[in-house]
Coordinates of C-alpha atoms and ligand atoms in Angstrom, one line a residue:
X1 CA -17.5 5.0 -15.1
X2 CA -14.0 6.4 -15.2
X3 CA -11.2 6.0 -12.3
X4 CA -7.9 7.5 -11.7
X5 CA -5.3 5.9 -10.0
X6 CA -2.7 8.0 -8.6
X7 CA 0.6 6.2 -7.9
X8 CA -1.1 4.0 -10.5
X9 CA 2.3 2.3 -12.1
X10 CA 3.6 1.4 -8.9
X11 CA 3.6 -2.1 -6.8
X12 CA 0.0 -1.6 -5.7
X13 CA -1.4 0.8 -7.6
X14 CA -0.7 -1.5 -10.7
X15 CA -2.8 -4.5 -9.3
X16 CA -5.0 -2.0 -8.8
X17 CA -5.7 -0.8 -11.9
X18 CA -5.4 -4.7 -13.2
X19 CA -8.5 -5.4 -11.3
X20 CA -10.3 -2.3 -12.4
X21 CA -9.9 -2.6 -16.3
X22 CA -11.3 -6.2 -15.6
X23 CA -14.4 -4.5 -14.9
X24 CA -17.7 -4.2 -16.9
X25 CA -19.0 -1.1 -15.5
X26 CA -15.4 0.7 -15.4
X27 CA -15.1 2.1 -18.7
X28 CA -12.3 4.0 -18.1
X29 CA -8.8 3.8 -16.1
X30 CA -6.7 6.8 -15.9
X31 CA -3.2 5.8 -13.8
X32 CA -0.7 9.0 -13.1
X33 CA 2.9 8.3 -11.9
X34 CA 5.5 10.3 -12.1
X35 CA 7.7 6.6 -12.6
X36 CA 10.0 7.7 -9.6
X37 CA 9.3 3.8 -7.8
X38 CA 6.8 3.0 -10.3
X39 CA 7.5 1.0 -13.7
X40 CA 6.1 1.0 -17.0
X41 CA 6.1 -2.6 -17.4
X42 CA 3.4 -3.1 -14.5
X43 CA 0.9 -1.4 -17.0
X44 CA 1.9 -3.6 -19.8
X45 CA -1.1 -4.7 -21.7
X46 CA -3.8 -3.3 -19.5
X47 CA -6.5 -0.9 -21.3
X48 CA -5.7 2.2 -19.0
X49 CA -4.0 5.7 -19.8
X50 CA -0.7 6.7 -18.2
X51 CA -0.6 10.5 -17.7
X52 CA 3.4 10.5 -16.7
X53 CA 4.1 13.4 -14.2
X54 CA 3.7 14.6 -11.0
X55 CA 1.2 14.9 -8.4
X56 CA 2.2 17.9 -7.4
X57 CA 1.9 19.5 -10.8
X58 CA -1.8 20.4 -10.9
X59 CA -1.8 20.5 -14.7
X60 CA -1.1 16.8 -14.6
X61 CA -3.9 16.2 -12.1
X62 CA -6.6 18.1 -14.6
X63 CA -5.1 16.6 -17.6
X64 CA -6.1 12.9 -15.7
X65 CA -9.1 13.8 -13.2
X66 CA -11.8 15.7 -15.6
X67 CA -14.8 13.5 -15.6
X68 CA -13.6 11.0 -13.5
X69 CA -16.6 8.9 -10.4
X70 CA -13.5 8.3 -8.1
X71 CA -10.4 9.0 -7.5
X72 CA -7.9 6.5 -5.8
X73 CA -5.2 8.4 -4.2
X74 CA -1.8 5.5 -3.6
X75 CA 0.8 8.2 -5.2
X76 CA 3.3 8.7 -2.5
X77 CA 7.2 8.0 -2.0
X78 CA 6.8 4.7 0.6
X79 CA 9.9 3.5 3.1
X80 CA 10.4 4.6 6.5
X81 CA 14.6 4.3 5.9
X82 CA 13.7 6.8 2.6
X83 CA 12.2 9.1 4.7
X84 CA 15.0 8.9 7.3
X85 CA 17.0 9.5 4.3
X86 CA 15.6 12.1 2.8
X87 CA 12.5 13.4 4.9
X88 CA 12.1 16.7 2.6
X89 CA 11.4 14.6 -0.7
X90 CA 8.7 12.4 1.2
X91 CA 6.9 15.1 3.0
X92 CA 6.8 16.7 -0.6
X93 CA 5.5 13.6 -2.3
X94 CA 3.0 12.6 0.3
X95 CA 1.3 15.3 2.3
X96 CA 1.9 18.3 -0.2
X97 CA 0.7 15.9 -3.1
X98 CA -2.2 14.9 -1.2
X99 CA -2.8 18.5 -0.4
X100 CA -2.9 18.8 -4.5
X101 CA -4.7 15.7 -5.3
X102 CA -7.4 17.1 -3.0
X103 CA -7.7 20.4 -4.3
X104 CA -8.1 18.5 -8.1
X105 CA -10.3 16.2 -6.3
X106 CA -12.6 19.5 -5.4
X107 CA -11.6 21.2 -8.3
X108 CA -13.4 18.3 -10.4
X109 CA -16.4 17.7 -8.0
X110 CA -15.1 14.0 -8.4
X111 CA -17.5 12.5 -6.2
X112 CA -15.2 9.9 -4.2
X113 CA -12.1 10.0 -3.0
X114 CA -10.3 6.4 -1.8
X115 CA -6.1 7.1 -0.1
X116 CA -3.8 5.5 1.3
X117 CA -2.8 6.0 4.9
X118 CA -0.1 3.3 6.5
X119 CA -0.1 1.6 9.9
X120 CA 2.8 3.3 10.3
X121 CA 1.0 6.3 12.0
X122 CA 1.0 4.1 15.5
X123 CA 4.0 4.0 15.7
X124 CA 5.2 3.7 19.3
X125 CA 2.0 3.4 20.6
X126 CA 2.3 -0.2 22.0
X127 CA -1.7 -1.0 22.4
X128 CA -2.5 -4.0 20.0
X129 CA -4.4 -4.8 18.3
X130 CA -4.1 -1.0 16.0
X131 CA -7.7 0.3 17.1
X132 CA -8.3 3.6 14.9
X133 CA -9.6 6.1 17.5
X134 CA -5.8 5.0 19.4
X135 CA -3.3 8.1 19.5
X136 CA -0.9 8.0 16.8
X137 CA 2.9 8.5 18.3
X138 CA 4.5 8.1 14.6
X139 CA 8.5 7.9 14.9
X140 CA 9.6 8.4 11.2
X141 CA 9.2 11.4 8.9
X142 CA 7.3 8.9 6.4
X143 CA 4.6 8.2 9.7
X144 CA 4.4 11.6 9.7
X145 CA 3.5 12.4 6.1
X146 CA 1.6 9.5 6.4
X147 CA -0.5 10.8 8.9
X148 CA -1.1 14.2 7.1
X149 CA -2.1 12.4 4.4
X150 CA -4.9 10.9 6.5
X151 CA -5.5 14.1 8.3
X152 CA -6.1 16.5 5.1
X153 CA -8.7 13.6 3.7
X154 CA -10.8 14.0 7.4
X155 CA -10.6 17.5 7.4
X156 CA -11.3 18.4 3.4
X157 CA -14.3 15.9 4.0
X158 CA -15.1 18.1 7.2
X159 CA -15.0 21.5 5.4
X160 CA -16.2 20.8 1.8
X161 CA -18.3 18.1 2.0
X162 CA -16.4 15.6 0.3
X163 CA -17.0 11.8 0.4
X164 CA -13.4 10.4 1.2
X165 CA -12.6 6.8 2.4
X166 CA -8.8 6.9 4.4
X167 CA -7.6 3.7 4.8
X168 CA -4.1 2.6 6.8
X169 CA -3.0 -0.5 5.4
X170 CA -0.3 -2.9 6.5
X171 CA 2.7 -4.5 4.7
X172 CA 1.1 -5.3 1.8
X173 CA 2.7 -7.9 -0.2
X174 CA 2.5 -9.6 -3.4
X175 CA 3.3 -9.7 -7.5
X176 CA 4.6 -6.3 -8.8
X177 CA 6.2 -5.3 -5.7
X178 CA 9.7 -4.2 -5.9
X179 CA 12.7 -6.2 -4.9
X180 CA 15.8 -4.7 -6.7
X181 CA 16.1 -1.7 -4.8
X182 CA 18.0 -0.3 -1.5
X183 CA 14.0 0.5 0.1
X184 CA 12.4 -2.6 -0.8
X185 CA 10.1 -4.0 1.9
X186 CA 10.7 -7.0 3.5
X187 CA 8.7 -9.8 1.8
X188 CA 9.3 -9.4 -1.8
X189 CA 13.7 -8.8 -0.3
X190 CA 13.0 -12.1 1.0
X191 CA 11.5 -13.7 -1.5
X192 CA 13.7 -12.5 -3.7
X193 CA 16.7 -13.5 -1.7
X194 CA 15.1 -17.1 -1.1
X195 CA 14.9 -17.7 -4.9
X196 CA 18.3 -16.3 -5.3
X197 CA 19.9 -18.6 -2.9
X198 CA 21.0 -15.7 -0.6
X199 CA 21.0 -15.6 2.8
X200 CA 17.9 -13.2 4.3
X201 CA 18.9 -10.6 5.9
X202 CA 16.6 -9.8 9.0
X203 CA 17.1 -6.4 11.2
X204 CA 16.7 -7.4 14.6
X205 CA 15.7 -10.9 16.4
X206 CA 13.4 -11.5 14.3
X207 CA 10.4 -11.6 16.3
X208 CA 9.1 -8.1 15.4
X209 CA 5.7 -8.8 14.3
X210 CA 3.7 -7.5 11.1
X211 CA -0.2 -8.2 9.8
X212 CA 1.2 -8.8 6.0
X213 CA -2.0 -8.1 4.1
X214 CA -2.1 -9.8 0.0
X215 CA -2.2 -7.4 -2.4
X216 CA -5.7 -8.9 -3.6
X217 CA -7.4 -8.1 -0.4
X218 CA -6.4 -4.3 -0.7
X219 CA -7.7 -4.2 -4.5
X220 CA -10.7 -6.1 -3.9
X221 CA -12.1 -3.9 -0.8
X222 CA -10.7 -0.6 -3.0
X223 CA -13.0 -1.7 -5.9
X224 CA -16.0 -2.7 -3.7
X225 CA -15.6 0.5 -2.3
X226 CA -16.0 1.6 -6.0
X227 CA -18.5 0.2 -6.8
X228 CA -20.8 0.7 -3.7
X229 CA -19.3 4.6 -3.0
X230 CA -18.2 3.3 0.1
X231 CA -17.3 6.5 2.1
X232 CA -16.2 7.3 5.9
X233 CA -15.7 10.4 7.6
X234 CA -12.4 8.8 9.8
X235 CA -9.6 6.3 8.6
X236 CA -10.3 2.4 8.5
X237 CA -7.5 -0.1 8.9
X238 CA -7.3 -2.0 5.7
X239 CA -6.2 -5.4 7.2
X240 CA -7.2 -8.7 9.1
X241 CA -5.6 -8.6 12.2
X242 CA -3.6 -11.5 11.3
X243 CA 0.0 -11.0 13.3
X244 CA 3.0 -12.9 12.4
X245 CA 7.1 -12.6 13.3
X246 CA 9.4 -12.1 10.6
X247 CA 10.9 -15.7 11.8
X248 CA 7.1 -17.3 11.1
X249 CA 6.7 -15.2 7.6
X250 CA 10.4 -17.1 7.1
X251 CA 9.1 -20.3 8.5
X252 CA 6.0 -20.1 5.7
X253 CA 7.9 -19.2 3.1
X254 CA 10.0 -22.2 3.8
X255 CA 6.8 -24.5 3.6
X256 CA 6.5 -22.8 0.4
X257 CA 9.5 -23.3 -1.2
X258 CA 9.9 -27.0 0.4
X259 CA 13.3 -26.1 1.6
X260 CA 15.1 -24.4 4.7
X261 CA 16.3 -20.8 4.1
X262 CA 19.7 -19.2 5.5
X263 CA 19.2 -16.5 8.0
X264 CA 21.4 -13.6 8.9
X265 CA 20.5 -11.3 11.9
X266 CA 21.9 -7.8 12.0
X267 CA 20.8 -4.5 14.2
X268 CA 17.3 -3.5 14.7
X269 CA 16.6 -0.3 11.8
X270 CA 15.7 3.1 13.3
X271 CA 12.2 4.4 12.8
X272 CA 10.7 0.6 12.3
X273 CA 8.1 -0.4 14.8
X274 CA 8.4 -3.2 17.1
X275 CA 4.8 -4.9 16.4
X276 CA 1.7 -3.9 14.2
X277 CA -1.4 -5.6 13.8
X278 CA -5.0 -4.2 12.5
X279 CA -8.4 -4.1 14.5
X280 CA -10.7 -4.7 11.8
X281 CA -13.9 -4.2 13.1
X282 CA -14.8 -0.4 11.4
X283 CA -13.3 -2.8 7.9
X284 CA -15.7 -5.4 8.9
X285 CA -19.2 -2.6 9.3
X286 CA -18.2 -1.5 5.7
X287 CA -17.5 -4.5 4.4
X288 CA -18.8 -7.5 5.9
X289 CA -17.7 -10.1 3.2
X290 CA -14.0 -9.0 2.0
X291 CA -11.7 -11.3 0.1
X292 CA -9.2 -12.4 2.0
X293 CA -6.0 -14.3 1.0
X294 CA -4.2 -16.4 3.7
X295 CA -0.1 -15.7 4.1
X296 CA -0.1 -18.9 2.1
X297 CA -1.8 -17.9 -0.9
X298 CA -0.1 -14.7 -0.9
X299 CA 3.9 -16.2 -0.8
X300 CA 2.9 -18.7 -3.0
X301 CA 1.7 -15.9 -5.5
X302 CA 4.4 -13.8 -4.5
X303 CA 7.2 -16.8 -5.6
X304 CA 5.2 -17.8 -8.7
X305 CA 5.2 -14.1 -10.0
X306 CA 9.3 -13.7 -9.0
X307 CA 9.9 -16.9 -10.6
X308 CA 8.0 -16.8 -13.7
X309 CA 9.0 -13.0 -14.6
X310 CA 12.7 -14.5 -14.5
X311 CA 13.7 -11.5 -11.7
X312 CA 15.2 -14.1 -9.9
X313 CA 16.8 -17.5 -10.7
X314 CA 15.3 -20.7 -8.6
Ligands
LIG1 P1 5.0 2.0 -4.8 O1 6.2 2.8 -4.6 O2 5.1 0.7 -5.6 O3 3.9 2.9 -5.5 C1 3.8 4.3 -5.4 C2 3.7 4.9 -6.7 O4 3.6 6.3 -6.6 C3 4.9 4.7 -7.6 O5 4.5 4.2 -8.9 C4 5.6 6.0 -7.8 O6 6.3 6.2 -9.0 C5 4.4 6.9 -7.6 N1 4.8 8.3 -7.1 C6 5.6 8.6 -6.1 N2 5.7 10.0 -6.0 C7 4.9 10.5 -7.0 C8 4.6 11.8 -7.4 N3 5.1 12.9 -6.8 N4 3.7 11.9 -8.5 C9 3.2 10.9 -9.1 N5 3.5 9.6 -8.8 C10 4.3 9.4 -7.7 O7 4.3 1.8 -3.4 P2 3.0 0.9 -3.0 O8 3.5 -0.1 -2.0 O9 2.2 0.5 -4.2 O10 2.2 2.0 -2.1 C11 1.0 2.6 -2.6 C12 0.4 3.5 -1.5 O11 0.1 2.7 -0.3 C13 1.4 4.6 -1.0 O12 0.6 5.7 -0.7 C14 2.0 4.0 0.3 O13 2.4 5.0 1.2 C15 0.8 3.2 0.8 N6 1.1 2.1 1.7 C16 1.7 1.0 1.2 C17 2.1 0.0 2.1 C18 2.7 -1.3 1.6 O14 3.0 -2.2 2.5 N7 3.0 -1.4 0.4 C19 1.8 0.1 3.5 C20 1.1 1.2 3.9 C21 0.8 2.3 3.0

């Protein structure tokens, strides 16, 4: 059985890829990345080809998908301040790519298709928890390509027949996620920041709320989904509807690190939204049993990975 990872040397893509080379029936594991977030070193020693280029080159694409039983679509330019920056690039990278990943996809009769949609797509719509069938009021250009990406899965599923499983997932955290650069989200910045002895820097109060999701419950729904051809004609939130501030992700990592943490507070950052958390129960009717890692399984992962790679100094 061979896979291809798209986006497959970045943060999650990576872990990814980790779990599938771990497995007996997977005999193959094909990552592309064009290495523009992604690194090299996140593939180190893992039995999987890197075809290095673009998604949006459909030579690339063919080079990876020919033969392949699935296709798991995470390739995509991530950070709303990015897209704020530089909204052209990600609507490039995100829904034209997915428009070209999709067309390999039918191109190659791969049989299933697994992406990556973001919780992002609510946006301002304030009804919690995130049900899917709620309207999507994105307010960043990364929402937006976000939601395309989503959209084109539905609708190429719709008109060709394809069998596609869209997931949104949210703040996804753990080893292998950036921390040394100007987008980097806001658990491995304060991780990192906690280990270096800096003060965290939090954009707003504070008591902006996320459902941080451990990378090993993403991977280990995507490969179950593998491995059963788990399919669905409309998006599924890919988290547990477990809601905390930023001051009570601070608080835990605290606990974790058996010592208080300086806090700085500057202005609320445009395009963020003020609270997210998933309704799982369309997760729960596809997969009734997932793996899933509490916030402190996850930090302590995250901390141990940061410490022992030596990115940071304790
Ligand atoms: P990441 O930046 O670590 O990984 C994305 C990978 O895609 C990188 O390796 C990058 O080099 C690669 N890439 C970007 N543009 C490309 C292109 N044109 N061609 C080929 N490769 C390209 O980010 P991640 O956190 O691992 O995100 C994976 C997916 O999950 C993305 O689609 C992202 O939008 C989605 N997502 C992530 C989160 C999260 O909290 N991490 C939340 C919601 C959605």
């Amino acid at each position: 059985m061979k896979i291809v990872v798209t986006g497959g040397a970045g943060f999650i893509g990576s872990n990814l890829v980790r779990a599938l080379t771990d497995l007996p029936r997977v005999t193959e594991v094909v990552a592309v990345d064009d290495l523009s977030t992604g690194a090299l070193d996140n593939l180190l020693d893992l039995p999987a080809r890197l075809v290095t280029g673009t998604i949006l080159d459909p030579a690339v694409l063919d080079e990876a998908m020919s033969g392949a039983a699935s296709v798991v679509h995470l390739g995509a330019l991530g950070s709303v301040p990015r897209s704020i920056d530089d909204p052209l690039r990600s609507h490039h990278a995100n829904a034209t790519g997915t428009l070209m990943v999709l067309e390999a996809v039918r191109r190659h009769r791969v049989p299933q298709l697994v992406l990556a949609s973001s919780s992002s797509v609510y946006g301002a719509n304030p009804v919690l928890p995130r049900q899917e069938a709620l309207r999507p009021i994105p307010v960043s250009p990364y929402a937006v390509s976000k939601l395309a990406t989503e959209a084109y899965a539905v609708a190429y599923a719709s008109c060709y027949g394809m069998d596609v499983l869209p997931f949104r997932f949210f703040n996804v955290y753990g080893p292998r996620q950036a921390s040394n650069h100007a987008y980097a989200a806001v658990v491995p910045r304060f991780v990192s920041a906690a280990l270096e002895g800096r003060p965290l820097q939090v954009h707003g109060d504070g008591t902006q709320t996320r459902d941080f999701t451990y990378v090993g419950s993403v991977t280990s729904v995507i490969v179950e989904a593998i491995l059963r051809r788990v399919s669905s004609p409309d998006v599924v939130n890919l988290a547990f509807g477990a809601r905390i501030s930023l001051l009570e992700l601070i608080a835990e990592l605290e606990r974790v690190l058996g010592r208080r943490l300086e806090v700085v507070h500057g202005p609320p950052r445009a395009g963020d939204v003020r609270d997210s958390q998933a309704d799982c129960s369309r997760l729960r009717e596809l997969f009734p049993a997932p793996r899933r890692y509490s916030i402190r399984e996850g930090l302590e992962a995250t901390v141990a990975w940061m410490s022992q790679r030596g990115l940071v100094r304790r």
